[in-house]
PDB file of C-alpha atoms in Angstrom:
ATOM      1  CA  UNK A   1       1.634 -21.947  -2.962  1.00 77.00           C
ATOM      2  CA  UNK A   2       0.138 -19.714  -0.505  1.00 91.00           C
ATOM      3  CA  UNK A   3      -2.625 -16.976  -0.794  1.00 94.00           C
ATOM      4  CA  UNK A   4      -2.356 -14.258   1.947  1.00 96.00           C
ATOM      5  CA  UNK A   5      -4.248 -11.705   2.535  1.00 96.00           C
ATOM      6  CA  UNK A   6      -3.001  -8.055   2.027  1.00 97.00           C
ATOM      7  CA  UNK A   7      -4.735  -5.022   3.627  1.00 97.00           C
ATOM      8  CA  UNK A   8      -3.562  -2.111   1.245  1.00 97.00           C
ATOM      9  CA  UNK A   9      -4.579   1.968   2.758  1.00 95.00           C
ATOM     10  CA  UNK A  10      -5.069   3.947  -0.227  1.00 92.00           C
ATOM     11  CA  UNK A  11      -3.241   7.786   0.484  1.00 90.00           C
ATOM     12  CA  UNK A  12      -5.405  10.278  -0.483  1.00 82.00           C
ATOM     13  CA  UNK A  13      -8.674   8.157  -0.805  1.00 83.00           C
ATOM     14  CA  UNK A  14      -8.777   7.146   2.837  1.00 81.00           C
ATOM     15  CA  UNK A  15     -10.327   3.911   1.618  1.00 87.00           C
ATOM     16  CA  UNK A  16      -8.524   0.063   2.428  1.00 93.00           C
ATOM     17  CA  UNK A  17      -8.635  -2.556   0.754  1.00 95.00           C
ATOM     18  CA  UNK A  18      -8.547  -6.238   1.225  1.00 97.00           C
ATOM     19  CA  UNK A  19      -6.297  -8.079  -1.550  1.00 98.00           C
ATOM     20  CA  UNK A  20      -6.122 -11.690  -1.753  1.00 97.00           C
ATOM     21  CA  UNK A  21      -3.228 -13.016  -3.901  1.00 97.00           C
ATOM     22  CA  UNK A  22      -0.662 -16.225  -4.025  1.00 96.00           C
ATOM     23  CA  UNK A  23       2.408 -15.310  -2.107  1.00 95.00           C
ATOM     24  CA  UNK A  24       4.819 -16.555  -5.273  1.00 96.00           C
ATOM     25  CA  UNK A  25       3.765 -13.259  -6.932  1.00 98.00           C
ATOM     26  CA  UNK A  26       5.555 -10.360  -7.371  1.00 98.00           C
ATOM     27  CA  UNK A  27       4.962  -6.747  -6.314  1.00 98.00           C
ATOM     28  CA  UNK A  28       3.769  -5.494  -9.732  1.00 98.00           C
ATOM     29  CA  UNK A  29       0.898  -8.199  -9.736  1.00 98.00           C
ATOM     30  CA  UNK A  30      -0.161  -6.636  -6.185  1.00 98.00           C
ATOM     31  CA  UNK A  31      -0.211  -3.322  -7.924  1.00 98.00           C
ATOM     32  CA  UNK A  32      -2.677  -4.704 -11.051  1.00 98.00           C
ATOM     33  CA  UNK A  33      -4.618  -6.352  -8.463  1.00 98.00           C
ATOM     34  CA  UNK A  34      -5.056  -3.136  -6.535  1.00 97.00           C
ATOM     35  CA  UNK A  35      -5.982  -1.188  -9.864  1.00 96.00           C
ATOM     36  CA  UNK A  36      -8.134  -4.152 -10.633  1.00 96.00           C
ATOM     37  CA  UNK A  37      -9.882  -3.835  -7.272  1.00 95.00           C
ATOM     38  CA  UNK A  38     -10.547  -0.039  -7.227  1.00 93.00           C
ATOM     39  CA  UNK A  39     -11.069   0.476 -10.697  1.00 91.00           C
ATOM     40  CA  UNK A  40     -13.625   3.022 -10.767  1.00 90.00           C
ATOM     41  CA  UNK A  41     -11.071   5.213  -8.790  1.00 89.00           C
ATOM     42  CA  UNK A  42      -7.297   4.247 -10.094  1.00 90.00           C
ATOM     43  CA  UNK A  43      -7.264   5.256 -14.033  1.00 90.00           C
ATOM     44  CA  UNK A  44      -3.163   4.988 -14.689  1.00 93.00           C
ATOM     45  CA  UNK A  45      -1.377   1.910 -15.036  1.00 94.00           C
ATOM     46  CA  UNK A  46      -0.481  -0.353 -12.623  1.00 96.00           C
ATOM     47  CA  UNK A  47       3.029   0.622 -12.871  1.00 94.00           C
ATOM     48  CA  UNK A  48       1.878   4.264 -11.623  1.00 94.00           C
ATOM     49  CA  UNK A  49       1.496   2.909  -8.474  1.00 96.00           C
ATOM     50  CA  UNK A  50       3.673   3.468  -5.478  1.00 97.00           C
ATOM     51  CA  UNK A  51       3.791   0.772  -2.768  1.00 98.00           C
ATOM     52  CA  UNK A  52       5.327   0.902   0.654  1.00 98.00           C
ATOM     53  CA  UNK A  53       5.330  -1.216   3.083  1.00 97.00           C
ATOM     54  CA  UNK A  54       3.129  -0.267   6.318  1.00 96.00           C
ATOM     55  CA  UNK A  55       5.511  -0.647   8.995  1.00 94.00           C
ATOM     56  CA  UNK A  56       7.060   1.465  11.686  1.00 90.00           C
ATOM     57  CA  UNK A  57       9.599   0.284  14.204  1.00 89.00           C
ATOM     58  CA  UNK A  58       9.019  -3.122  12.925  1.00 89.00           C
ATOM     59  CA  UNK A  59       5.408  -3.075  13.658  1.00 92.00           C
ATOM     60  CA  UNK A  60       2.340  -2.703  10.948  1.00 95.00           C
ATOM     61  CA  UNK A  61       0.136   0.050  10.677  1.00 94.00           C
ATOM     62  CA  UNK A  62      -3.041  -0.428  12.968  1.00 94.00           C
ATOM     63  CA  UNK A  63      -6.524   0.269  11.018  1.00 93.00           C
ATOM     64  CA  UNK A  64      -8.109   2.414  13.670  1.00 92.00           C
ATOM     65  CA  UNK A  65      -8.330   6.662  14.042  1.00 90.00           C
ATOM     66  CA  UNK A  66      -5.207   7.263  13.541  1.00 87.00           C
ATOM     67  CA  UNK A  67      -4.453   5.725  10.258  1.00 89.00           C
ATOM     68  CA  UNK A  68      -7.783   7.320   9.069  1.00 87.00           C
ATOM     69  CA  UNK A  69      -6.261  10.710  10.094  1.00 85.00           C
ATOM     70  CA  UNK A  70      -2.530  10.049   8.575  1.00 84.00           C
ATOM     71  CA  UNK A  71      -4.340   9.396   5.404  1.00 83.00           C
ATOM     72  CA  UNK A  72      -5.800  12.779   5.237  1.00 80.00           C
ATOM     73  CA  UNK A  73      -2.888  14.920   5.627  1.00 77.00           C
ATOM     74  CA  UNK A  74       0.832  14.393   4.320  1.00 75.00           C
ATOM     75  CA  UNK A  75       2.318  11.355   4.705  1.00 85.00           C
ATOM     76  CA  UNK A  76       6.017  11.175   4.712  1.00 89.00           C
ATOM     77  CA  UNK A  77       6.632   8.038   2.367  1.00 92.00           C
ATOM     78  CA  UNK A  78      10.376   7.982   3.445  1.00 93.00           C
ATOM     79  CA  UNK A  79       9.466   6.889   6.131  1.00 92.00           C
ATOM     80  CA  UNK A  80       8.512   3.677   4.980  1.00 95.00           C
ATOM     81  CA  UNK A  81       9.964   0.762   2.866  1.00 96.00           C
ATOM     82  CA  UNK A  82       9.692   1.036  -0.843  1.00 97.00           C
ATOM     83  CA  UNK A  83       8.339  -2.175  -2.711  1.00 97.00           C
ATOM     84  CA  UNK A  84      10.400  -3.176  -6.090  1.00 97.00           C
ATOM     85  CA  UNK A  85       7.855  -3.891  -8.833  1.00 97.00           C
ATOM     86  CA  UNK A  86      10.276  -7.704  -9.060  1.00 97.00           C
ATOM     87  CA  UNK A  87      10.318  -8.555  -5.340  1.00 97.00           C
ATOM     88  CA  UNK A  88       8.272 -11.371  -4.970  1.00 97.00           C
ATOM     89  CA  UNK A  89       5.400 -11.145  -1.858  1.00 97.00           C
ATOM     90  CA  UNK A  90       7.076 -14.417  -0.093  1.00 95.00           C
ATOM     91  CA  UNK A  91      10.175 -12.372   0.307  1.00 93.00           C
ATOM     92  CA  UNK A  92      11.870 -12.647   4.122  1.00 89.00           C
ATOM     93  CA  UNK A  93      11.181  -8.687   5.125  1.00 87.00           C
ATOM     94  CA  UNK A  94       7.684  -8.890   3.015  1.00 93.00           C
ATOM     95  CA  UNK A  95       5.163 -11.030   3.237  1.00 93.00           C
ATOM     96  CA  UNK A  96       7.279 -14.506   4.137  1.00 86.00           C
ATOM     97  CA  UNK A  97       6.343 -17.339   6.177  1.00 84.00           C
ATOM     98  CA  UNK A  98       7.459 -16.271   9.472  1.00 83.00           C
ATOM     99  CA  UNK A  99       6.343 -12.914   8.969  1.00 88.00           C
ATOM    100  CA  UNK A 100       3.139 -12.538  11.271  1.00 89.00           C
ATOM    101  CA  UNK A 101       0.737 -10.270   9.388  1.00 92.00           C
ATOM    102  CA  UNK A 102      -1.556  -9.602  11.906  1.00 91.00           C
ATOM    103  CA  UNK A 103      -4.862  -8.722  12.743  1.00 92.00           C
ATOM    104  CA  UNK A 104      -6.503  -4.807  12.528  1.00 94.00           C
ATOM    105  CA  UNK A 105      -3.291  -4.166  10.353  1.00 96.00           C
ATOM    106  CA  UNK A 106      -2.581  -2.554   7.051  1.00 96.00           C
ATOM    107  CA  UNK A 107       0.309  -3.720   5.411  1.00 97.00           C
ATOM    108  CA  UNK A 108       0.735  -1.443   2.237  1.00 98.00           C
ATOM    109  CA  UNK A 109       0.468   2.019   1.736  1.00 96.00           C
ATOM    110  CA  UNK A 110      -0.728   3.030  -1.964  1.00 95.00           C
ATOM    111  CA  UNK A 111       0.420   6.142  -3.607  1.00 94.00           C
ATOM    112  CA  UNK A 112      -1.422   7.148  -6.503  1.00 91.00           C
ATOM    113  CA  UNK A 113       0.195   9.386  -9.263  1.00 89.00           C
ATOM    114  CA  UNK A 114      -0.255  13.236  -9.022  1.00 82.00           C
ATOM    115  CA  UNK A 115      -3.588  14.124 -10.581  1.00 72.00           C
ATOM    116  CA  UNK A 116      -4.775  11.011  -9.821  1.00 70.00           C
ATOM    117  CA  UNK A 117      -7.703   9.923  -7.162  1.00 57.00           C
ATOM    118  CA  UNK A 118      -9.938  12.449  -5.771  1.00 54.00           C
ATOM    119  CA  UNK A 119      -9.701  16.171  -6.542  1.00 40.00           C
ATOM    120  CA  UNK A 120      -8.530  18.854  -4.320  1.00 38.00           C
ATOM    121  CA  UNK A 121      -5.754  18.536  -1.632  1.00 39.00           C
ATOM    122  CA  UNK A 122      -6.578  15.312  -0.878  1.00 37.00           C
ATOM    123  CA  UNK A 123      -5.106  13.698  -3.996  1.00 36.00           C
ATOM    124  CA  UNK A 124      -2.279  15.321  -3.253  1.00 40.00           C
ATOM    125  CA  UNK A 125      -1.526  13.658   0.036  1.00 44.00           C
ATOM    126  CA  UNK A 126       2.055  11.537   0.015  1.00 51.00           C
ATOM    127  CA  UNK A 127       5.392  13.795   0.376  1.00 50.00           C
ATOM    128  CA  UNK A 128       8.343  12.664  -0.964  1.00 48.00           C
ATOM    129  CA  UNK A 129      10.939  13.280   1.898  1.00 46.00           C
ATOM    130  CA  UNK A 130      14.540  13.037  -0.195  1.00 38.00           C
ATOM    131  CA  UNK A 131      16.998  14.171   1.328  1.00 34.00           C
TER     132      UNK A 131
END
């Protein structure tokens, strides 16, 4: 049993977070975690949460300017990896021990429900790009 150390950017809230959790647990513990953490601003469920995983081109997300900027306009979730609720965290393409998580990184993008977060556009902020 590992704990690692999850940086999760909020869409919408412009706010990250810093999770701590074992890696043997699944992706709808992270989400519970994450509700637990920013209770005073998450009100649904845990299962209302979205998570994606913060990479492009194989690379994660830096936390700088630009990140802060993406999370105040639309992002384009279909662009990114969407986490199963039953995938566990030590999973190869997640979290797993030869993944290198980084430094200055986010590694999970949170989508709140519609309605949910801040009012006005900016709770409002993920797209859904089906196709």
């Amino acid at each position: 049993m590992v704990e690692i150390m999850i940086n999760c950017a909020v869409i919408g809230q412009g706010s990250v977070i810093t999770i701590i959790i074992d890696d043997w647990k699944t992706v709808a513990l992270l989400k519970k975690a994450i509700k637990d953490e920013k209770s005073n601003k998450i009100k649904c469920d845990p299962d209302g949460l979205q998570l994606f995983l913060a990479k492009k081109d194989g690379a994660w997300l830096s936390d700088d300017d630009a990140l802060d900027a993406m999370l105040e306009r639309e992002v384009d979730t279909s662009l990114f990896e969407k986490m199963c609720g039953s995938w566990r965290l030590d999973k190869n393409d997640l979290f797993g021990p030869q993944v290198s998580l980084g430094k200055g990184v986010v590694h999970v993008l949170v989508v709140l429900p519609e309605g949910e977060g801040d009012s006005g556009p900016a709770s409002k902020k993920a797209r859904h790009g089906y196709h």
